Amino acid sequence: MKNPIMIGERLYLRPEEVEDAAPSARWDAEETDDFTDDFGRFPSSPIVFAEQAKKGSALDMPGTIPLMACLRESDELIGIVGITDINWVNRTGETFSFFAPGGAYRGSGYGTEAKLLLLEYGFERLGLHIIQSIVWEANERSAAALLKQGYQPAGRLKWDGTRRGVYMDALLFDVKRDEFLTSREAVLARNSARA
Ligand SMILES: CC(C)(COP(=O)(O)OP(=O)(O)OC[C@H]1O[C@@H](n2cnc3c(N)ncnc32)[C@H](O)[C@@H]1OP(=O)(O)O)[C@@H](O)C(=O)NCCC(=O)NCCS
């Protein structure tokens, strides 16, 4: 493992490196799903990703902390998770996650394993007390994964974006520190059995 921050059964989370820019940009180019965001597809530049990585690691109190999900057995980078919109005074933040398109890295429990490590990081290391997540309503897999991970539905933002020219709603989820601590072991056991 290289520079692990959080270690799980099959994967670990480490800080972002400038070298991660190339796979990050490639994943955008290889994306197959059209329901994960509302800005459509456009070519991503590895140069931009590399600049973001440099800027982010230079901040004392970053608003966003990305963590790279890597396989323990090979160190292969398979996804990115993170916390954004961090409010250090009120101790809130919003999680995001993205796993490599195609192949075996979506729908196999990796997202849930990484998210549990991320929530532990957010609650135990950063000291946050509530964490949110926002999902486009068409992204049923992401919403299902969040519910499985212990998040609760917290509302709906109507007509918050468009997909194929039609307005769509965004679904809001949140998880409190005590809820996470209560459900964590059960979620881990279910995910491990499924994997
Ligand atoms: C969202 C994402 C991070 C989730 O990680 P993952 O590893 O795929 O998630 P998991 O395998 O742990 O869980 C997915 C669950 O959704 C379920 N699911 C899949 N497609 C579904 C659908 N169309 N409707 C309902 N449930 C669905 C799966 O069955 C699984 O639940 P189960 O374990 O009870 O069977 C990953 O799929 C991804 O990177 N997607 C593309 C980017 C994205 O959408 N990011 C989130 C933006 S909000």
mmCIF file of C-alpha atoms and ligand atoms in Angstrom:
data_model
loop_
_atom_site.group_PDB
_atom_site.id
_atom_site.type_symbol
_atom_site.label_atom_id
_atom_site.label_comp_id
_atom_site.label_asym_id
_atom_site.label_seq_id
_atom_site.Cartn_x
_atom_site.Cartn_y
_atom_site.Cartn_z
ATOM 1 C CA MET A 1 0.000 0.000 0.000
ATOM 2 C CA LYS A 2 1.208 3.494 -0.807
ATOM 3 C CA ASN A 3 0.569 6.230 1.749
ATOM 4 C CA PRO A 4 -2.700 4.774 3.095
ATOM 5 C CA ILE A 5 -4.930 6.982 5.248
ATOM 6 C CA MET A 6 -7.822 4.550 5.775
ATOM 7 C CA ILE A 7 -7.595 0.783 5.238
ATOM 8 C CA GLY A 8 -10.496 -1.555 4.432
ATOM 9 C CA GLU A 9 -10.877 -5.213 3.507
ATOM 10 C CA ARG A 10 -10.234 -4.929 -0.239
ATOM 11 C CA LEU A 11 -9.198 -1.316 -0.702
ATOM 12 C CA TYR A 12 -7.540 1.620 0.983
ATOM 13 C CA LEU A 13 -7.822 5.397 0.673
ATOM 14 C CA ARG A 14 -4.796 7.600 0.077
ATOM 15 C CA PRO A 15 -4.281 11.321 -0.693
ATOM 16 C CA GLU A 16 -4.488 12.528 -4.286
ATOM 17 C CA GLU A 17 -1.242 12.728 -6.280
ATOM 18 C CA VAL A 18 -0.457 14.667 -9.453
ATOM 19 C CA GLU A 19 0.020 11.306 -11.258
ATOM 20 C CA ASP A 20 -3.681 10.522 -10.649
ATOM 21 C CA ALA A 21 -4.625 13.194 -13.205
ATOM 22 C CA ALA A 22 -4.271 10.906 -16.238
ATOM 23 C CA PRO A 23 -6.619 8.113 -15.042
ATOM 24 C CA SER A 24 -9.101 10.689 -13.721
ATOM 25 C CA ALA A 25 -9.339 12.379 -17.132
ATOM 26 C CA ARG A 26 -9.493 9.014 -18.912
ATOM 27 C CA TRP A 27 -12.446 7.877 -16.768
ATOM 28 C CA ASP A 28 -14.401 10.963 -17.851
ATOM 29 C CA ALA A 29 -13.713 10.066 -21.484
ATOM 30 C CA GLU A 30 -14.763 6.444 -20.931
ATOM 31 C CA GLU A 31 -17.985 7.238 -19.008
ATOM 32 C CA THR A 32 -20.943 5.132 -20.132
ATOM 33 C CA ASP A 33 -23.722 6.392 -17.815
ATOM 34 C CA ASP A 34 -25.623 9.564 -18.685
ATOM 35 C CA PHE A 35 -27.500 9.993 -15.407
ATOM 36 C CA THR A 36 -24.732 10.837 -12.951
ATOM 37 C CA ASP A 37 -24.659 14.626 -13.503
ATOM 38 C CA ASP A 38 -26.483 17.432 -15.315
ATOM 39 C CA PHE A 39 -23.667 18.906 -17.392
ATOM 40 C CA GLY A 40 -23.372 16.185 -20.037
ATOM 41 C CA ARG A 41 -20.097 14.890 -21.382
ATOM 42 C CA PHE A 42 -17.091 16.977 -22.292
ATOM 43 C CA PRO A 43 -13.399 16.216 -22.682
ATOM 44 C CA SER A 44 -11.536 16.502 -19.373
ATOM 45 C CA SER A 45 -7.934 17.614 -19.292
ATOM 46 C CA PRO A 46 -5.319 15.812 -17.173
ATOM 47 C CA ILE A 47 -3.563 19.187 -16.866
ATOM 48 C CA VAL A 48 -6.579 20.640 -15.059
ATOM 49 C CA PHE A 49 -6.790 17.627 -12.723
ATOM 50 C CA ALA A 50 -3.054 17.946 -11.967
ATOM 51 C CA GLU A 51 -3.393 21.677 -11.170
ATOM 52 C CA GLN A 52 -6.369 20.988 -8.892
ATOM 53 C CA ALA A 53 -4.352 18.333 -7.036
ATOM 54 C CA LYS A 54 -1.455 20.760 -6.505
ATOM 55 C CA LYS A 55 -3.713 23.589 -5.319
ATOM 56 C CA GLY A 56 -5.776 21.368 -3.002
ATOM 57 C CA SER A 57 -2.793 19.908 -1.181
ATOM 58 C CA ALA A 58 -1.432 23.415 -0.479
ATOM 59 C CA LEU A 59 -4.437 24.550 1.597
ATOM 60 C CA ASP A 60 -4.484 24.533 5.415
ATOM 61 C CA MET A 61 -8.249 24.154 5.722
ATOM 62 C CA PRO A 62 -9.447 22.825 2.355
ATOM 63 C CA GLY A 63 -13.103 23.018 1.387
ATOM 64 C CA THR A 64 -12.733 19.722 -0.461
ATOM 65 C CA ILE A 65 -10.718 16.639 0.462
ATOM 66 C CA PRO A 66 -10.502 14.002 -2.277
ATOM 67 C CA LEU A 67 -9.214 10.537 -1.399
ATOM 68 C CA MET A 68 -8.153 7.945 -3.930
ATOM 69 C CA ALA A 69 -9.544 4.408 -3.596
ATOM 70 C CA CYS A 70 -6.901 1.790 -4.454
ATOM 71 C CA LEU A 71 -6.928 -2.001 -4.405
ATOM 72 C CA ARG A 72 -4.894 -3.384 -1.522
ATOM 73 C CA GLU A 73 -3.598 -6.323 -3.553
ATOM 74 C CA SER A 74 -2.212 -4.315 -6.509
ATOM 75 C CA ASP A 75 -2.321 -0.594 -5.547
ATOM 76 C CA GLU A 76 -4.453 -0.046 -8.667
ATOM 77 C CA LEU A 77 -6.432 3.208 -8.496
ATOM 78 C CA ILE A 78 -10.106 2.305 -9.052
ATOM 79 C CA GLY A 79 -12.088 5.277 -7.770
ATOM 80 C CA ILE A 80 -12.262 8.634 -6.056
ATOM 81 C CA VAL A 81 -14.284 9.538 -2.983
ATOM 82 C CA GLY A 82 -14.197 12.702 -0.979
ATOM 83 C CA ILE A 83 -15.847 15.338 1.142
ATOM 84 C CA THR A 84 -16.629 18.736 -0.310
ATOM 85 C CA ASP A 85 -18.316 21.952 0.855
ATOM 86 C CA ILE A 86 -16.709 21.411 4.263
ATOM 87 C CA ASN A 87 -17.843 23.905 6.880
ATOM 88 C CA TRP A 88 -15.178 23.717 9.586
ATOM 89 C CA VAL A 89 -17.193 25.883 12.008
ATOM 90 C CA ASN A 90 -20.511 24.052 11.785
ATOM 91 C CA ARG A 91 -18.781 20.704 11.115
ATOM 92 C CA THR A 92 -20.754 19.717 8.030
ATOM 93 C CA GLY A 93 -19.726 18.397 4.633
ATOM 94 C CA GLU A 94 -20.998 16.628 1.518
ATOM 95 C CA THR A 95 -19.602 13.359 0.181
ATOM 96 C CA PHE A 96 -18.995 12.449 -3.457
ATOM 97 C CA SER A 97 -17.841 9.236 -5.079
ATOM 98 C CA PHE A 98 -16.872 8.042 -8.521
ATOM 99 C CA PHE A 99 -15.592 4.630 -9.547
ATOM 100 C CA ALA A 100 -13.966 3.697 -12.862
ATOM 101 C CA PRO A 101 -16.565 3.093 -15.596
ATOM 102 C CA GLY A 102 -16.803 -0.273 -17.359
ATOM 103 C CA GLY A 103 -15.075 -3.284 -15.849
ATOM 104 C CA ALA A 104 -15.875 -4.601 -12.413
ATOM 105 C CA TYR A 105 -15.526 -1.544 -10.246
ATOM 106 C CA ARG A 106 -19.170 -0.447 -10.077
ATOM 107 C CA GLY A 107 -21.928 -2.526 -8.514
ATOM 108 C CA SER A 108 -19.488 -4.789 -6.666
ATOM 109 C CA GLY A 109 -19.528 -3.153 -3.254
ATOM 110 C CA TYR A 110 -16.313 -1.171 -3.724
ATOM 111 C CA GLY A 111 -18.235 2.116 -3.533
ATOM 112 C CA THR A 112 -19.785 1.093 -0.232
ATOM 113 C CA GLU A 113 -16.489 -0.089 1.240
ATOM 114 C CA ALA A 114 -14.812 3.185 0.249
ATOM 115 C CA LYS A 115 -17.733 5.271 1.518
ATOM 116 C CA LEU A 116 -17.633 3.635 4.953
ATOM 117 C CA LEU A 117 -13.919 4.438 5.194
ATOM 118 C CA LEU A 118 -14.655 7.993 4.066
ATOM 119 C CA LEU A 119 -17.449 8.453 6.623
ATOM 120 C CA GLU A 120 -15.163 7.152 9.367
ATOM 121 C CA TYR A 121 -12.532 9.635 8.191
ATOM 122 C CA GLY A 122 -15.081 12.469 8.144
ATOM 123 C CA PHE A 123 -16.585 11.735 11.549
ATOM 124 C CA GLU A 124 -13.572 10.439 13.486
ATOM 125 C CA ARG A 125 -10.650 12.357 11.980
ATOM 126 C CA LEU A 126 -12.201 15.608 10.729
ATOM 127 C CA GLY A 127 -14.721 15.799 13.572
ATOM 128 C CA LEU A 128 -17.753 16.446 11.353
ATOM 129 C CA HIS A 129 -21.116 15.742 12.952
ATOM 130 C CA ILE A 130 -23.400 15.440 9.918
ATOM 131 C CA ILE A 131 -22.582 14.577 6.318
ATOM 132 C CA GLN A 132 -24.827 15.064 3.303
ATOM 133 C CA SER A 133 -24.995 13.653 -0.197
ATOM 134 C CA ILE A 134 -26.945 14.860 -3.233
ATOM 135 C CA VAL A 135 -27.977 12.534 -6.069
ATOM 136 C CA TRP A 136 -29.868 13.119 -9.323
ATOM 137 C CA GLU A 137 -33.124 11.187 -9.121
ATOM 138 C CA ALA A 138 -32.230 9.183 -12.243
ATOM 139 C CA ASN A 139 -29.132 7.845 -10.524
ATOM 140 C CA GLU A 140 -30.932 4.938 -8.858
ATOM 141 C CA ARG A 141 -27.758 2.962 -8.218
ATOM 142 C CA SER A 142 -26.175 5.829 -6.291
ATOM 143 C CA ALA A 143 -29.349 6.424 -4.244
ATOM 144 C CA ALA A 144 -29.585 2.686 -3.458
ATOM 145 C CA ALA A 145 -25.934 2.625 -2.413
ATOM 146 C CA LEU A 146 -26.407 5.611 -0.068
ATOM 147 C CA LEU A 147 -29.410 4.020 1.664
ATOM 148 C CA LYS A 148 -27.403 0.829 2.072
ATOM 149 C CA GLN A 149 -24.526 2.809 3.582
ATOM 150 C CA GLY A 150 -26.704 4.308 6.334
ATOM 151 C CA TYR A 151 -27.724 7.673 4.842
ATOM 152 C CA GLN A 152 -31.352 8.762 5.319
ATOM 153 C CA PRO A 153 -33.547 10.625 2.802
ATOM 154 C CA ALA A 154 -33.550 14.333 3.764
ATOM 155 C CA GLY A 155 -35.500 16.044 1.000
ATOM 156 C CA ARG A 156 -35.867 16.771 -2.684
ATOM 157 C CA LEU A 157 -34.671 19.780 -4.667
ATOM 158 C CA LYS A 158 -37.199 20.119 -7.439
ATOM 159 C CA TRP A 159 -36.104 20.850 -11.018
ATOM 160 C CA ASP A 160 -32.521 21.345 -9.938
ATOM 161 C CA GLY A 161 -30.993 20.254 -13.244
ATOM 162 C CA THR A 162 -31.779 18.894 -16.685
ATOM 163 C CA ARG A 163 -31.321 15.548 -18.399
ATOM 164 C CA ARG A 164 -32.026 15.132 -22.112
ATOM 165 C CA GLY A 165 -33.819 18.476 -22.093
ATOM 166 C CA VAL A 166 -36.154 17.610 -19.211
ATOM 167 C CA TYR A 167 -35.935 19.074 -15.707
ATOM 168 C CA MET A 168 -35.009 16.606 -13.025
ATOM 169 C CA ASP A 169 -34.996 16.643 -9.230
ATOM 170 C CA ALA A 170 -32.043 16.158 -6.936
ATOM 171 C CA LEU A 171 -32.430 13.928 -3.882
ATOM 172 C CA LEU A 172 -30.823 14.979 -0.621
ATOM 173 C CA PHE A 173 -29.514 12.425 1.877
ATOM 174 C CA ASP A 174 -27.719 12.813 5.186
ATOM 175 C CA VAL A 175 -26.112 10.724 7.892
ATOM 176 C CA LYS A 176 -25.343 11.806 11.444
ATOM 177 C CA ARG A 177 -22.299 10.651 13.350
ATOM 178 C CA ASP A 178 -24.277 8.549 15.860
ATOM 179 C CA GLU A 179 -26.343 6.938 13.069
ATOM 180 C CA PHE A 180 -23.131 5.999 11.269
ATOM 181 C CA LEU A 181 -21.566 4.495 14.372
ATOM 182 C CA THR A 182 -24.707 2.433 15.013
ATOM 183 C CA SER A 183 -25.045 1.049 11.472
ATOM 184 C CA ARG A 184 -21.406 0.755 10.423
ATOM 185 C CA GLU A 185 -20.654 -2.817 11.564
ATOM 186 C CA ALA A 186 -23.871 -4.210 10.051
ATOM 187 C CA VAL A 187 -23.227 -2.470 6.703
ATOM 188 C CA LEU A 188 -19.634 -3.726 6.687
ATOM 189 C CA ALA A 189 -20.720 -7.315 7.374
ATOM 190 C CA ARG A 190 -23.399 -7.235 4.629
ATOM 191 C CA ASN A 191 -20.985 -5.697 2.114
ATOM 192 C CA SER A 192 -18.275 -8.179 2.963
ATOM 193 C CA ALA A 193 -20.669 -11.153 2.602
ATOM 194 C CA ARG A 194 -21.876 -9.832 -0.775
ATOM 195 C CA ALA A 195 -18.319 -9.294 -2.088
HETATM 196 C C1 LIG B 1 -22.310 5.471 -7.202
HETATM 197 C C2 LIG B 1 -21.146 4.510 -6.997
HETATM 198 C C3 LIG B 1 -19.998 5.241 -6.318
HETATM 199 C C4 LIG B 1 -21.652 3.402 -6.030
HETATM 200 O O1 LIG B 1 -20.611 2.470 -5.822
HETATM 201 P P1 LIG B 1 -20.880 0.917 -6.162
HETATM 202 O O2 LIG B 1 -19.657 0.173 -5.816
HETATM 203 O O3 LIG B 1 -21.364 0.819 -7.574
HETATM 204 O O4 LIG B 1 -22.064 0.609 -5.139
HETATM 205 P P2 LIG B 1 -22.394 -0.765 -4.416
HETATM 206 O O5 LIG B 1 -22.047 -1.919 -5.309
HETATM 207 O O6 LIG B 1 -21.786 -0.764 -3.071
HETATM 208 O O7 LIG B 1 -23.976 -0.634 -4.246
HETATM 209 C C5 LIG B 1 -24.816 -0.395 -5.332
HETATM 210 C C6 LIG B 1 -26.206 -0.889 -4.991
HETATM 211 O O8 LIG B 1 -27.113 -0.338 -5.938
HETATM 212 C C7 LIG B 1 -27.940 -1.390 -6.439
HETATM 213 N N1 LIG B 1 -28.355 -0.965 -7.773
HETATM 214 C C8 LIG B 1 -27.654 -0.989 -8.916
HETATM 215 N N2 LIG B 1 -28.395 -0.481 -9.932
HETATM 216 C C9 LIG B 1 -29.587 -0.131 -9.390
HETATM 217 C C10 LIG B 1 -30.791 0.441 -9.917
HETATM 218 N N3 LIG B 1 -30.879 0.771 -11.207
HETATM 219 N N4 LIG B 1 -31.811 0.675 -9.067
HETATM 220 C C11 LIG B 1 -31.733 0.349 -7.755
HETATM 221 N N5 LIG B 1 -30.625 -0.218 -7.194
HETATM 222 C C12 LIG B 1 -29.566 -0.436 -8.010
HETATM 223 C C13 LIG B 1 -27.057 -2.605 -6.407
HETATM 224 O O9 LIG B 1 -27.810 -3.785 -6.466
HETATM 225 C C14 LIG B 1 -26.332 -2.408 -5.075
HETATM 226 O O10 LIG B 1 -27.129 -2.803 -3.979
HETATM 227 P P3 LIG B 1 -26.986 -4.278 -3.307
HETATM 228 O O11 LIG B 1 -25.605 -4.395 -2.750
HETATM 229 O O12 LIG B 1 -28.035 -4.280 -2.232
HETATM 230 O O13 LIG B 1 -27.228 -5.275 -4.398
HETATM 231 C C15 LIG B 1 -20.643 3.874 -8.332
HETATM 232 O O14 LIG B 1 -21.662 3.083 -8.915
HETATM 233 C C16 LIG B 1 -20.213 4.937 -9.355
HETATM 234 O O15 LIG B 1 -19.057 5.342 -9.361
HETATM 235 N N6 LIG B 1 -21.151 5.392 -10.230
HETATM 236 C C17 LIG B 1 -20.849 6.422 -11.228
HETATM 237 C C18 LIG B 1 -20.612 7.790 -10.609
HETATM 238 C C19 LIG B 1 -21.758 8.218 -9.714
HETATM 239 O O16 LIG B 1 -22.923 7.996 -10.010
HETATM 240 N N7 LIG B 1 -21.392 8.846 -8.598
HETATM 241 C C20 LIG B 1 -22.355 9.316 -7.625
HETATM 242 C C21 LIG B 1 -22.904 10.618 -8.049
HETATM 243 S S1 LIG B 1 -24.138 11.147 -6.886
#
